[in-house]
PDB file of C-alpha atoms and ligand atoms in Angstrom:
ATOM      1  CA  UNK U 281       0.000   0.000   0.000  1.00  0.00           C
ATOM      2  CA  UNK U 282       1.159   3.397  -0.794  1.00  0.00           C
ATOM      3  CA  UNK U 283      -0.037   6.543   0.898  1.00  0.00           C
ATOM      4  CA  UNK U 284      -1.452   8.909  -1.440  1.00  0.00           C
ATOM      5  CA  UNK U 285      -0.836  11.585   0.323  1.00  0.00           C
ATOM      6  CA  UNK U 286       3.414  11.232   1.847  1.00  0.00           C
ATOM      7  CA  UNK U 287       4.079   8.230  -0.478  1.00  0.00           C
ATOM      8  CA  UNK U 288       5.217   6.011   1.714  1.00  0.00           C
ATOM      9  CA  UNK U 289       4.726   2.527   1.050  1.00  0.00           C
ATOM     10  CA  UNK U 290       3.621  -0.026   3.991  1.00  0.00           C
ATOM     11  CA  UNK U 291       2.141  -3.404   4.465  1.00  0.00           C
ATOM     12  CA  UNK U 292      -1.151  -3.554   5.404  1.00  0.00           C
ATOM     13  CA  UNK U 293      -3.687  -5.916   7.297  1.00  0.00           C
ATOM     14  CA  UNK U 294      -6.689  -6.885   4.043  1.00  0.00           C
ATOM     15  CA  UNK U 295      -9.635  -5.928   5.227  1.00  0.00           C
ATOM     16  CA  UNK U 296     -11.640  -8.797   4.050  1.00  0.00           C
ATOM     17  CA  UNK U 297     -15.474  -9.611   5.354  1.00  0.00           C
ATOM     18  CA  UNK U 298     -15.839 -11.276   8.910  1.00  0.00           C
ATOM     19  CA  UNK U 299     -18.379 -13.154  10.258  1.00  0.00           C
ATOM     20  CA  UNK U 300     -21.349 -12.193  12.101  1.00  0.00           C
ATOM     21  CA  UNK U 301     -24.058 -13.094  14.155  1.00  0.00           C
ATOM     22  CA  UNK U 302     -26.811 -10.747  14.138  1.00  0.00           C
ATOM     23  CA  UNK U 303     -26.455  -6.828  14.912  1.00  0.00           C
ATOM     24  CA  UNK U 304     -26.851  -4.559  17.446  1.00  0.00           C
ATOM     25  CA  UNK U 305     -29.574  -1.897  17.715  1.00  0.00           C
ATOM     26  CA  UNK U 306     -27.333   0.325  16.521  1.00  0.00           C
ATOM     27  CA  UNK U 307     -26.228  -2.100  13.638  1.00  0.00           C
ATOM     28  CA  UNK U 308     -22.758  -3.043  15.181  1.00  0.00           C
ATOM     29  CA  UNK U 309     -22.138  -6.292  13.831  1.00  0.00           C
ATOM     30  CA  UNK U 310     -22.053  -8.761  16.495  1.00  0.00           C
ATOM     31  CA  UNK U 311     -18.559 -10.929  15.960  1.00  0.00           C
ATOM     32  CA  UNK U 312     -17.820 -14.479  17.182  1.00  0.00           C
ATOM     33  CA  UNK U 313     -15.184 -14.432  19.477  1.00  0.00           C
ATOM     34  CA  UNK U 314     -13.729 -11.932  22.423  1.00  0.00           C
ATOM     35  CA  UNK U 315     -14.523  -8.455  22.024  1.00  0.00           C
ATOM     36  CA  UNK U 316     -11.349  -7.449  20.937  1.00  0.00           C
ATOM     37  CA  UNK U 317     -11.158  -9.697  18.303  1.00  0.00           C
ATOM     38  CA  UNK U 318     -14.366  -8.124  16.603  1.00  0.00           C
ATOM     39  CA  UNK U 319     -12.802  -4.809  17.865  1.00  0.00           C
ATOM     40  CA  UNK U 320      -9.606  -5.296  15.095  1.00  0.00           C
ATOM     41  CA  UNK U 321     -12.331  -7.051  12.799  1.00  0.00           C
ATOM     42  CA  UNK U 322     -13.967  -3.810  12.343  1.00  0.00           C
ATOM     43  CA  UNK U 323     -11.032  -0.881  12.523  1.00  0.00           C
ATOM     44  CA  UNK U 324      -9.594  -3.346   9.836  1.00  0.00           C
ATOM     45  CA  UNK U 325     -12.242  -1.695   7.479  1.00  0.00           C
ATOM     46  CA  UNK U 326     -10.337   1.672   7.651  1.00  0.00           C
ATOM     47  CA  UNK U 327      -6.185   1.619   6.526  1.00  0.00           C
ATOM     48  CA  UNK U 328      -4.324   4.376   8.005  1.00  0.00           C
ATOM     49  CA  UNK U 329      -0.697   5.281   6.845  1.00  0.00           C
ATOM     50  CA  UNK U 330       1.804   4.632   9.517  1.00  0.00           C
ATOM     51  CA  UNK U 331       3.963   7.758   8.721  1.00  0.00           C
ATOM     52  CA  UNK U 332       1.737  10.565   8.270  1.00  0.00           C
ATOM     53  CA  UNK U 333      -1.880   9.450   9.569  1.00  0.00           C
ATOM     54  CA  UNK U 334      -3.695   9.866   6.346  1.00  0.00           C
ATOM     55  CA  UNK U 335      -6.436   7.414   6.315  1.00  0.00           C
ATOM     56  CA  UNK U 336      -9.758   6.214   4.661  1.00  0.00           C
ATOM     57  CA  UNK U 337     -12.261   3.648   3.933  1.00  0.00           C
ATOM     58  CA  UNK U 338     -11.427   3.339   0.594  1.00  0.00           C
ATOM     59  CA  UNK U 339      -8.552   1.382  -0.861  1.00  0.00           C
ATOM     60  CA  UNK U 340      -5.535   3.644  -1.125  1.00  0.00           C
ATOM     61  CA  UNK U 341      -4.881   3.076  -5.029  1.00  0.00           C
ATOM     62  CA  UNK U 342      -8.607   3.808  -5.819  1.00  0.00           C
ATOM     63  CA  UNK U 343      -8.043   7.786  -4.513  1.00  0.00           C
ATOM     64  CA  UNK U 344      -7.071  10.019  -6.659  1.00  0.00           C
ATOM     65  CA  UNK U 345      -6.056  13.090  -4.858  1.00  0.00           C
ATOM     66  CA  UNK U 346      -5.508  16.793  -6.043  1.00  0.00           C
ATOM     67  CA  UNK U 347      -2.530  18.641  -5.176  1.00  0.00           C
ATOM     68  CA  UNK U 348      -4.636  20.847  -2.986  1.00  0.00           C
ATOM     69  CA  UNK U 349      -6.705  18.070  -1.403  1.00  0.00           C
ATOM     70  CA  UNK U 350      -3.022  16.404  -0.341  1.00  0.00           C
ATOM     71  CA  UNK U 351      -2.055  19.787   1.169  1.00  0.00           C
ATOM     72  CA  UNK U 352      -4.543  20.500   2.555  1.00  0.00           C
ATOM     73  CA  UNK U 353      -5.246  17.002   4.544  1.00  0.00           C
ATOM     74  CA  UNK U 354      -1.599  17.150   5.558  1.00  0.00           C
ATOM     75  CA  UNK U 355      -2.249  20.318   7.336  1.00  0.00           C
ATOM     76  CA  UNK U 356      -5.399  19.419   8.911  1.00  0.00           C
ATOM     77  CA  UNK U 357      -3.514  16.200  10.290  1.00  0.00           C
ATOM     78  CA  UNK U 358      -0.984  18.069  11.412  1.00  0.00           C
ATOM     79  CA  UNK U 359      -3.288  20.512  13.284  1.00  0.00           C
ATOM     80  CA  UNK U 360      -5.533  17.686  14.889  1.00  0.00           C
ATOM     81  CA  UNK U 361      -5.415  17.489  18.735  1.00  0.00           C
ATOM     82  CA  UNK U 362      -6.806  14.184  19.347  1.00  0.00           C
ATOM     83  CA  UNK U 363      -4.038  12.699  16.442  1.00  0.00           C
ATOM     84  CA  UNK U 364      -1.296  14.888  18.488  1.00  0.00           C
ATOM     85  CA  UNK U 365      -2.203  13.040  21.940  1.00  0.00           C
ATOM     86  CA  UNK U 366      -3.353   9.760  20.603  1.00  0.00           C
ATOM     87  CA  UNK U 367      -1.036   8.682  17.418  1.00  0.00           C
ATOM     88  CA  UNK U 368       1.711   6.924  20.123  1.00  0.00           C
ATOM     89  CA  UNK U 369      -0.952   4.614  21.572  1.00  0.00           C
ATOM     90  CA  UNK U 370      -2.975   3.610  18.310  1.00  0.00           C
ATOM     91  CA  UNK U 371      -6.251   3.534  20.137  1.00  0.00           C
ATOM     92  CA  UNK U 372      -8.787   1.195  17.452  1.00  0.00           C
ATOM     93  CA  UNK U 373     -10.608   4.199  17.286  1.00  0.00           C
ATOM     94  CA  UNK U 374      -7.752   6.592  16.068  1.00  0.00           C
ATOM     95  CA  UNK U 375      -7.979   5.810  12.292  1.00  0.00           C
ATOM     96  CA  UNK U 376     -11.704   6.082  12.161  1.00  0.00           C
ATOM     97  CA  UNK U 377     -10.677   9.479  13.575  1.00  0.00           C
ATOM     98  CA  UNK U 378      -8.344  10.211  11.310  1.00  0.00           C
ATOM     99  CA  UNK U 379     -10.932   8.982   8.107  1.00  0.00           C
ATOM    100  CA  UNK U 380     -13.092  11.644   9.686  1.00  0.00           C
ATOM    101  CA  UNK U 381     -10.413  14.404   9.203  1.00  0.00           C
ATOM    102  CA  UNK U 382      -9.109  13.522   5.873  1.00  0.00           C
ATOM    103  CA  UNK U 383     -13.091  12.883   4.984  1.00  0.00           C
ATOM    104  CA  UNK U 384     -14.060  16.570   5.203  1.00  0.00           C
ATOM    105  CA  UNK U 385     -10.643  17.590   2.909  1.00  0.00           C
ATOM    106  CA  UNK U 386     -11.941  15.450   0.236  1.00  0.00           C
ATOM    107  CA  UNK U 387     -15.321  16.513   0.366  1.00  0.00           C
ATOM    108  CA  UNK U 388     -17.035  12.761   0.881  1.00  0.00           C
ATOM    109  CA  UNK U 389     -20.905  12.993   2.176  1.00  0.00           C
ATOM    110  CA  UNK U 390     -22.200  13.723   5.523  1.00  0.00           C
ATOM    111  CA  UNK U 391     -23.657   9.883   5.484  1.00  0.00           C
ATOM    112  CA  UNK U 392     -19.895   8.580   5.283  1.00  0.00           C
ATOM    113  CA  UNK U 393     -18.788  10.609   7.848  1.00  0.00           C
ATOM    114  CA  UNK U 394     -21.437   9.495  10.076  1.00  0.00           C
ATOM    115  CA  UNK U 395     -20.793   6.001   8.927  1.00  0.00           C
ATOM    116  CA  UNK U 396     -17.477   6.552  10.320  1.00  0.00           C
ATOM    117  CA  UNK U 397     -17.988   8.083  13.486  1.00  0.00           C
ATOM    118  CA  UNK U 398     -20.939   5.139  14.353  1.00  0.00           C
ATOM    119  CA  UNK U 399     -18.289   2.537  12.912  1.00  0.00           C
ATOM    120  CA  UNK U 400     -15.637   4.316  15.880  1.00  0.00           C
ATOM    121  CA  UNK U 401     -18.719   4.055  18.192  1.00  0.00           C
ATOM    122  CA  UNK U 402     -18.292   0.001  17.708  1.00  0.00           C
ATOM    123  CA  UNK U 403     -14.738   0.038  18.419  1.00  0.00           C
ATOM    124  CA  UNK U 404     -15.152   1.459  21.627  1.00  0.00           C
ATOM    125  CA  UNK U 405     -18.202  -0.519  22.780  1.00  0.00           C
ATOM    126  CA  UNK U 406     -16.370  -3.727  22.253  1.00  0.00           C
ATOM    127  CA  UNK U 407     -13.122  -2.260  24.367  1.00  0.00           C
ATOM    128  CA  UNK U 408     -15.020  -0.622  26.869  1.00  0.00           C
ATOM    129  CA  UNK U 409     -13.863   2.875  26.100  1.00  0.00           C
ATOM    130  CA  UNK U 410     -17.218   4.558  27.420  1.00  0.00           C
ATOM    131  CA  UNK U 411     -16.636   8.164  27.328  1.00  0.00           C
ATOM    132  CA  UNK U 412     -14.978   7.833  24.010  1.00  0.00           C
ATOM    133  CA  UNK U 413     -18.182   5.608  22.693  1.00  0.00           C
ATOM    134  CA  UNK U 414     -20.547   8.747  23.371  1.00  0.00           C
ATOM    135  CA  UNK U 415     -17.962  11.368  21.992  1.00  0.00           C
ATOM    136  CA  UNK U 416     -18.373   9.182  18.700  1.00  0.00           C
ATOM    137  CA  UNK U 417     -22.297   8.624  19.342  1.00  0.00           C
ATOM    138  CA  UNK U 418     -22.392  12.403  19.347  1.00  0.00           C
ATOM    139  CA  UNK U 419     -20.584  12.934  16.508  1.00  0.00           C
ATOM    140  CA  UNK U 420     -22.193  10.203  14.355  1.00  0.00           C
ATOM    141  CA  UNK U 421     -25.748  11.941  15.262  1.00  0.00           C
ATOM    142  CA  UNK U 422     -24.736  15.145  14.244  1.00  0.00           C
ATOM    143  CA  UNK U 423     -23.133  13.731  10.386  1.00  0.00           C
ATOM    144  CA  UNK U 424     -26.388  12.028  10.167  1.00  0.00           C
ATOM    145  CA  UNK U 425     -28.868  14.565  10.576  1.00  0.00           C
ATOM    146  CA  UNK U 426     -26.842  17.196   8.229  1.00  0.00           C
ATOM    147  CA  UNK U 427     -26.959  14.092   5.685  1.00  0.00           C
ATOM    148  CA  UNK U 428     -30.935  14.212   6.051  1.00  0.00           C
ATOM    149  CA  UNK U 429     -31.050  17.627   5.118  1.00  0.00           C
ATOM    150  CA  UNK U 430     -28.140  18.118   2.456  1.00  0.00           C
ATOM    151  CA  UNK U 431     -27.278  14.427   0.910  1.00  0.00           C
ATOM    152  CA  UNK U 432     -30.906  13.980  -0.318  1.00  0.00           C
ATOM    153  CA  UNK U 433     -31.189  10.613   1.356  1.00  0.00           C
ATOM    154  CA  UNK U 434     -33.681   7.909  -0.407  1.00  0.00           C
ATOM    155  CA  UNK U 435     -35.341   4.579  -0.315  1.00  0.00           C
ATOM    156  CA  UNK U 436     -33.050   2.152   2.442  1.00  0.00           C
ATOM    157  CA  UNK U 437     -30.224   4.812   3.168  1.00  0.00           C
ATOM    158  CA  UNK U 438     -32.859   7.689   4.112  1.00  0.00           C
ATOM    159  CA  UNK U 439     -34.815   5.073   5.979  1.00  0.00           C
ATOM    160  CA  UNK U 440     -31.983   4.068   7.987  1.00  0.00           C
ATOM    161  CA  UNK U 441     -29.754   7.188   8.762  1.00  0.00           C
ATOM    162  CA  UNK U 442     -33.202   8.209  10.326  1.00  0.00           C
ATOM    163  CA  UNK U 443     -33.811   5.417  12.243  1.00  0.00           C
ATOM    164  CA  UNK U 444     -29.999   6.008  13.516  1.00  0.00           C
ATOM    165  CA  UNK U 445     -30.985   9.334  14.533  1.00  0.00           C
ATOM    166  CA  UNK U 446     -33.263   7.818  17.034  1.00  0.00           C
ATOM    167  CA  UNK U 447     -31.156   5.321  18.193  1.00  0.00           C
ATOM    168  CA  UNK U 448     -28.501   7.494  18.614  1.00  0.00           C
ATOM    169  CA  UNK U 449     -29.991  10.062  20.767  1.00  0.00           C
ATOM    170  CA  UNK U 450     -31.940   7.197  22.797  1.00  0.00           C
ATOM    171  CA  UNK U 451     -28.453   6.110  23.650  1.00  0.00           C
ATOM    172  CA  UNK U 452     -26.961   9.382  24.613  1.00  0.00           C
ATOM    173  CA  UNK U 453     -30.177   9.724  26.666  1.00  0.00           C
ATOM    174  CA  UNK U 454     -32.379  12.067  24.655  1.00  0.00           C
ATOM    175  CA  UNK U 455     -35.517   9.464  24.684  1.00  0.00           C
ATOM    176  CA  UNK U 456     -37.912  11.942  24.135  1.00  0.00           C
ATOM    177  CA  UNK U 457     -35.889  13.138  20.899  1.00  0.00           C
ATOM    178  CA  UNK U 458     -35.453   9.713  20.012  1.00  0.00           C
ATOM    179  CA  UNK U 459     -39.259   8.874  19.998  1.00  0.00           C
ATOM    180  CA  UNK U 460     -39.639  11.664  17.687  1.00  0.00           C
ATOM    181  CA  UNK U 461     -37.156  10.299  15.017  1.00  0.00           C
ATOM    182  CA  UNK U 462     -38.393   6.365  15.663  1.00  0.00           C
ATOM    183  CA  UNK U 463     -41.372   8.284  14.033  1.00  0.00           C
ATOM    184  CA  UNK U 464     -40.018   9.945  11.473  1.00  0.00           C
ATOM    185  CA  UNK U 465     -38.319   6.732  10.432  1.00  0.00           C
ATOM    186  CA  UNK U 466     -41.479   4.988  10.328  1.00  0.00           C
ATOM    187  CA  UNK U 467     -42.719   6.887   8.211  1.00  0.00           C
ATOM    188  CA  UNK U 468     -40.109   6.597   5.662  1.00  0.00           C
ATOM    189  CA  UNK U 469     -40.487   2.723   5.358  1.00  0.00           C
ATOM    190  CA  UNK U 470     -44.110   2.755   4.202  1.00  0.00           C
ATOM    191  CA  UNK U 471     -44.522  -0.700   5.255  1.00  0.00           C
ATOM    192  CA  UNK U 472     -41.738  -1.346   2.350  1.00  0.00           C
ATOM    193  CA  UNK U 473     -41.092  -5.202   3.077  1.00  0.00           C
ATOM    194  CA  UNK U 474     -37.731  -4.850   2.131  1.00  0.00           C
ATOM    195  CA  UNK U 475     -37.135  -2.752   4.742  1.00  0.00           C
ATOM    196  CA  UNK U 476     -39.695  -5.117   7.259  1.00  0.00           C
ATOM    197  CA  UNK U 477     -36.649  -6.094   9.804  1.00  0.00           C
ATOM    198  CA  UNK U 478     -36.253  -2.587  10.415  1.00  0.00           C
ATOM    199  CA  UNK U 479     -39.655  -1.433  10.789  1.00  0.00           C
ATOM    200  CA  UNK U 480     -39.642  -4.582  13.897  1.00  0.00           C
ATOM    201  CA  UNK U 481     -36.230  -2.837  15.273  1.00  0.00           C
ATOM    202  CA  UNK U 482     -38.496   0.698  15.260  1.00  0.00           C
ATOM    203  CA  UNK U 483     -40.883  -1.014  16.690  1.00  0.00           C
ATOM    204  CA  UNK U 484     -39.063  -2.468  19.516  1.00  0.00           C
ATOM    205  CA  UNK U 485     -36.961   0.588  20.408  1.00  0.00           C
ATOM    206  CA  UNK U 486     -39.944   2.861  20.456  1.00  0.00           C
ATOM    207  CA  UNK U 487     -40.952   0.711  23.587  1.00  0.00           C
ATOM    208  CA  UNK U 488     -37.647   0.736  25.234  1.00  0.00           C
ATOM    209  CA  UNK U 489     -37.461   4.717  24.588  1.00  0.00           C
ATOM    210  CA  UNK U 490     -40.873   4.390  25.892  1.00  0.00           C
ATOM    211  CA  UNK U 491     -40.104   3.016  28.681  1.00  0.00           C
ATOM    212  CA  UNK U 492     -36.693   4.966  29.388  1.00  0.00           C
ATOM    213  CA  UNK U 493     -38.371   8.373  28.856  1.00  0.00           C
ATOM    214  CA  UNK U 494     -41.039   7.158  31.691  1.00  0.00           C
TER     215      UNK U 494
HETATM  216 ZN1  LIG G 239       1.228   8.970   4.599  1.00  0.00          ZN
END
Protein backbone atom coordinates (compact mmCIF):
# COMPACT_ATOMS: atom_id res chain seq x y z
CA UNK A 1 0.00 0.00 0.00
CA UNK A 2 1.16 3.40 -0.79
CA UNK A 3 -0.04 6.54 0.90
CA UNK A 4 -1.45 8.91 -1.44
CA UNK A 5 -0.84 11.59 0.32
CA UNK A 6 3.41 11.23 1.85
CA UNK A 7 4.08 8.23 -0.48
CA UNK A 8 5.22 6.01 1.71
CA UNK A 9 4.73 2.53 1.05
CA UNK A 10 3.62 -0.03 3.99
CA UNK A 11 2.14 -3.40 4.46
CA UNK A 12 -1.15 -3.55 5.40
CA UNK A 13 -3.69 -5.92 7.30
CA UNK A 14 -6.69 -6.89 4.04
CA UNK A 15 -9.63 -5.93 5.23
CA UNK A 16 -11.64 -8.80 4.05
CA UNK A 17 -15.47 -9.61 5.35
CA UNK A 18 -15.84 -11.28 8.91
CA UNK A 19 -18.38 -13.15 10.26
CA UNK A 20 -21.35 -12.19 12.10
CA UNK A 21 -24.06 -13.09 14.15
CA UNK A 22 -26.81 -10.75 14.14
CA UNK A 23 -26.46 -6.83 14.91
CA UNK A 24 -26.85 -4.56 17.45
CA UNK A 25 -29.57 -1.90 17.72
CA UNK A 26 -27.33 0.33 16.52
CA UNK A 27 -26.23 -2.10 13.64
CA UNK A 28 -22.76 -3.04 15.18
CA UNK A 29 -22.14 -6.29 13.83
CA UNK A 30 -22.05 -8.76 16.50
CA UNK A 31 -18.56 -10.93 15.96
CA UNK A 32 -17.82 -14.48 17.18
CA UNK A 33 -15.18 -14.43 19.48
CA UNK A 34 -13.73 -11.93 22.42
CA UNK A 35 -14.52 -8.46 22.02
CA UNK A 36 -11.35 -7.45 20.94
CA UNK A 37 -11.16 -9.70 18.30
CA UNK A 38 -14.37 -8.12 16.60
CA UNK A 39 -12.80 -4.81 17.86
CA UNK A 40 -9.61 -5.30 15.10
CA UNK A 41 -12.33 -7.05 12.80
CA UNK A 42 -13.97 -3.81 12.34
CA UNK A 43 -11.03 -0.88 12.52
CA UNK A 44 -9.59 -3.35 9.84
CA UNK A 45 -12.24 -1.70 7.48
CA UNK A 46 -10.34 1.67 7.65
CA UNK A 47 -6.19 1.62 6.53
CA UNK A 48 -4.32 4.38 8.01
CA UNK A 49 -0.70 5.28 6.85
CA UNK A 50 1.80 4.63 9.52
CA UNK A 51 3.96 7.76 8.72
CA UNK A 52 1.74 10.56 8.27
CA UNK A 53 -1.88 9.45 9.57
CA UNK A 54 -3.70 9.87 6.35
CA UNK A 55 -6.44 7.41 6.31
CA UNK A 56 -9.76 6.21 4.66
CA UNK A 57 -12.26 3.65 3.93
CA UNK A 58 -11.43 3.34 0.59
CA UNK A 59 -8.55 1.38 -0.86
CA UNK A 60 -5.54 3.64 -1.13
CA UNK A 61 -4.88 3.08 -5.03
CA UNK A 62 -8.61 3.81 -5.82
CA UNK A 63 -8.04 7.79 -4.51
CA UNK A 64 -7.07 10.02 -6.66
CA UNK A 65 -6.06 13.09 -4.86
CA UNK A 66 -5.51 16.79 -6.04
CA UNK A 67 -2.53 18.64 -5.18
CA UNK A 68 -4.64 20.85 -2.99
CA UNK A 69 -6.71 18.07 -1.40
CA UNK A 70 -3.02 16.40 -0.34
CA UNK A 71 -2.05 19.79 1.17
CA UNK A 72 -4.54 20.50 2.55
CA UNK A 73 -5.25 17.00 4.54
CA UNK A 74 -1.60 17.15 5.56
CA UNK A 75 -2.25 20.32 7.34
CA UNK A 76 -5.40 19.42 8.91
CA UNK A 77 -3.51 16.20 10.29
CA UNK A 78 -0.98 18.07 11.41
CA UNK A 79 -3.29 20.51 13.28
CA UNK A 80 -5.53 17.69 14.89
CA UNK A 81 -5.41 17.49 18.74
CA UNK A 82 -6.81 14.18 19.35
CA UNK A 83 -4.04 12.70 16.44
CA UNK A 84 -1.30 14.89 18.49
CA UNK A 85 -2.20 13.04 21.94
CA UNK A 86 -3.35 9.76 20.60
CA UNK A 87 -1.04 8.68 17.42
CA UNK A 88 1.71 6.92 20.12
CA UNK A 89 -0.95 4.61 21.57
CA UNK A 90 -2.97 3.61 18.31
CA UNK A 91 -6.25 3.53 20.14
CA UNK A 92 -8.79 1.20 17.45
CA UNK A 93 -10.61 4.20 17.29
CA UNK A 94 -7.75 6.59 16.07
CA UNK A 95 -7.98 5.81 12.29
CA UNK A 96 -11.70 6.08 12.16
CA UNK A 97 -10.68 9.48 13.58
CA UNK A 98 -8.34 10.21 11.31
CA UNK A 99 -10.93 8.98 8.11
CA UNK A 100 -13.09 11.64 9.69
CA UNK A 101 -10.41 14.40 9.20
CA UNK A 102 -9.11 13.52 5.87
CA UNK A 103 -13.09 12.88 4.98
CA UNK A 104 -14.06 16.57 5.20
CA UNK A 105 -10.64 17.59 2.91
CA UNK A 106 -11.94 15.45 0.24
CA UNK A 107 -15.32 16.51 0.37
CA UNK A 108 -17.04 12.76 0.88
CA UNK A 109 -20.91 12.99 2.18
CA UNK A 110 -22.20 13.72 5.52
CA UNK A 111 -23.66 9.88 5.48
CA UNK A 112 -19.89 8.58 5.28
CA UNK A 113 -18.79 10.61 7.85
CA UNK A 114 -21.44 9.50 10.08
CA UNK A 115 -20.79 6.00 8.93
CA UNK A 116 -17.48 6.55 10.32
CA UNK A 117 -17.99 8.08 13.49
CA UNK A 118 -20.94 5.14 14.35
CA UNK A 119 -18.29 2.54 12.91
CA UNK A 120 -15.64 4.32 15.88
CA UNK A 121 -18.72 4.05 18.19
CA UNK A 122 -18.29 0.00 17.71
CA UNK A 123 -14.74 0.04 18.42
CA UNK A 124 -15.15 1.46 21.63
CA UNK A 125 -18.20 -0.52 22.78
CA UNK A 126 -16.37 -3.73 22.25
CA UNK A 127 -13.12 -2.26 24.37
CA UNK A 128 -15.02 -0.62 26.87
CA UNK A 129 -13.86 2.87 26.10
CA UNK A 130 -17.22 4.56 27.42
CA UNK A 131 -16.64 8.16 27.33
CA UNK A 132 -14.98 7.83 24.01
CA UNK A 133 -18.18 5.61 22.69
CA UNK A 134 -20.55 8.75 23.37
CA UNK A 135 -17.96 11.37 21.99
CA UNK A 136 -18.37 9.18 18.70
CA UNK A 137 -22.30 8.62 19.34
CA UNK A 138 -22.39 12.40 19.35
CA UNK A 139 -20.58 12.93 16.51
CA UNK A 140 -22.19 10.20 14.36
CA UNK A 141 -25.75 11.94 15.26
CA UNK A 142 -24.74 15.15 14.24
CA UNK A 143 -23.13 13.73 10.39
CA UNK A 144 -26.39 12.03 10.17
CA UNK A 145 -28.87 14.57 10.58
CA UNK A 146 -26.84 17.20 8.23
CA UNK A 147 -26.96 14.09 5.69
CA UNK A 148 -30.94 14.21 6.05
CA UNK A 149 -31.05 17.63 5.12
CA UNK A 150 -28.14 18.12 2.46
CA UNK A 151 -27.28 14.43 0.91
CA UNK A 152 -30.91 13.98 -0.32
CA UNK A 153 -31.19 10.61 1.36
CA UNK A 154 -33.68 7.91 -0.41
CA UNK A 155 -35.34 4.58 -0.31
CA UNK A 156 -33.05 2.15 2.44
CA UNK A 157 -30.22 4.81 3.17
CA UNK A 158 -32.86 7.69 4.11
CA UNK A 159 -34.82 5.07 5.98
CA UNK A 160 -31.98 4.07 7.99
CA UNK A 161 -29.75 7.19 8.76
CA UNK A 162 -33.20 8.21 10.33
CA UNK A 163 -33.81 5.42 12.24
CA UNK A 164 -30.00 6.01 13.52
CA UNK A 165 -30.99 9.33 14.53
CA UNK A 166 -33.26 7.82 17.03
CA UNK A 167 -31.16 5.32 18.19
CA UNK A 168 -28.50 7.49 18.61
CA UNK A 169 -29.99 10.06 20.77
CA UNK A 170 -31.94 7.20 22.80
CA UNK A 171 -28.45 6.11 23.65
CA UNK A 172 -26.96 9.38 24.61
CA UNK A 173 -30.18 9.72 26.67
CA UNK A 174 -32.38 12.07 24.65
CA UNK A 175 -35.52 9.46 24.68
CA UNK A 176 -37.91 11.94 24.13
CA UNK A 177 -35.89 13.14 20.90
CA UNK A 178 -35.45 9.71 20.01
CA UNK A 179 -39.26 8.87 20.00
CA UNK A 180 -39.64 11.66 17.69
CA UNK A 181 -37.16 10.30 15.02
CA UNK A 182 -38.39 6.36 15.66
CA UNK A 183 -41.37 8.28 14.03
CA UNK A 184 -40.02 9.95 11.47
CA UNK A 185 -38.32 6.73 10.43
CA UNK A 186 -41.48 4.99 10.33
CA UNK A 187 -42.72 6.89 8.21
CA UNK A 188 -40.11 6.60 5.66
CA UNK A 189 -40.49 2.72 5.36
CA UNK A 190 -44.11 2.76 4.20
CA UNK A 191 -44.52 -0.70 5.25
CA UNK A 192 -41.74 -1.35 2.35
CA UNK A 193 -41.09 -5.20 3.08
CA UNK A 194 -37.73 -4.85 2.13
CA UNK A 195 -37.14 -2.75 4.74
CA UNK A 196 -39.69 -5.12 7.26
CA UNK A 197 -36.65 -6.09 9.80
CA UNK A 198 -36.25 -2.59 10.41
CA UNK A 199 -39.65 -1.43 10.79
CA UNK A 200 -39.64 -4.58 13.90
CA UNK A 201 -36.23 -2.84 15.27
CA UNK A 202 -38.50 0.70 15.26
CA UNK A 203 -40.88 -1.01 16.69
CA UNK A 204 -39.06 -2.47 19.52
CA UNK A 205 -36.96 0.59 20.41
CA UNK A 206 -39.94 2.86 20.46
CA UNK A 207 -40.95 0.71 23.59
CA UNK A 208 -37.65 0.74 25.23
CA UNK A 209 -37.46 4.72 24.59
CA UNK A 210 -40.87 4.39 25.89
CA UNK A 211 -40.10 3.02 28.68
CA UNK A 212 -36.69 4.97 29.39
CA UNK A 213 -38.37 8.37 28.86
CA UNK A 214 -41.04 7.16 31.69
ZN1 LIG B 1 1.23 8.97 4.60
Amino acid sequence: MVCPVCGHAFGTVHAGTYVTVGREADLCPKIPGRPSDGARAIRNSVTMCPACSFAAGEPFDELDLTFDERYGIEERLREDGLLKVFSRGQPSWLGFHAAEVCGKERRITSRELGDLCLRASWVCRKEKERPFESTFQLRALRHFMRALQEDALVGRELSVTTYLVGELNRRLGNHREALNWYVNAGRTTEGDPRVAWLDRLIDRQSKLAREQAA
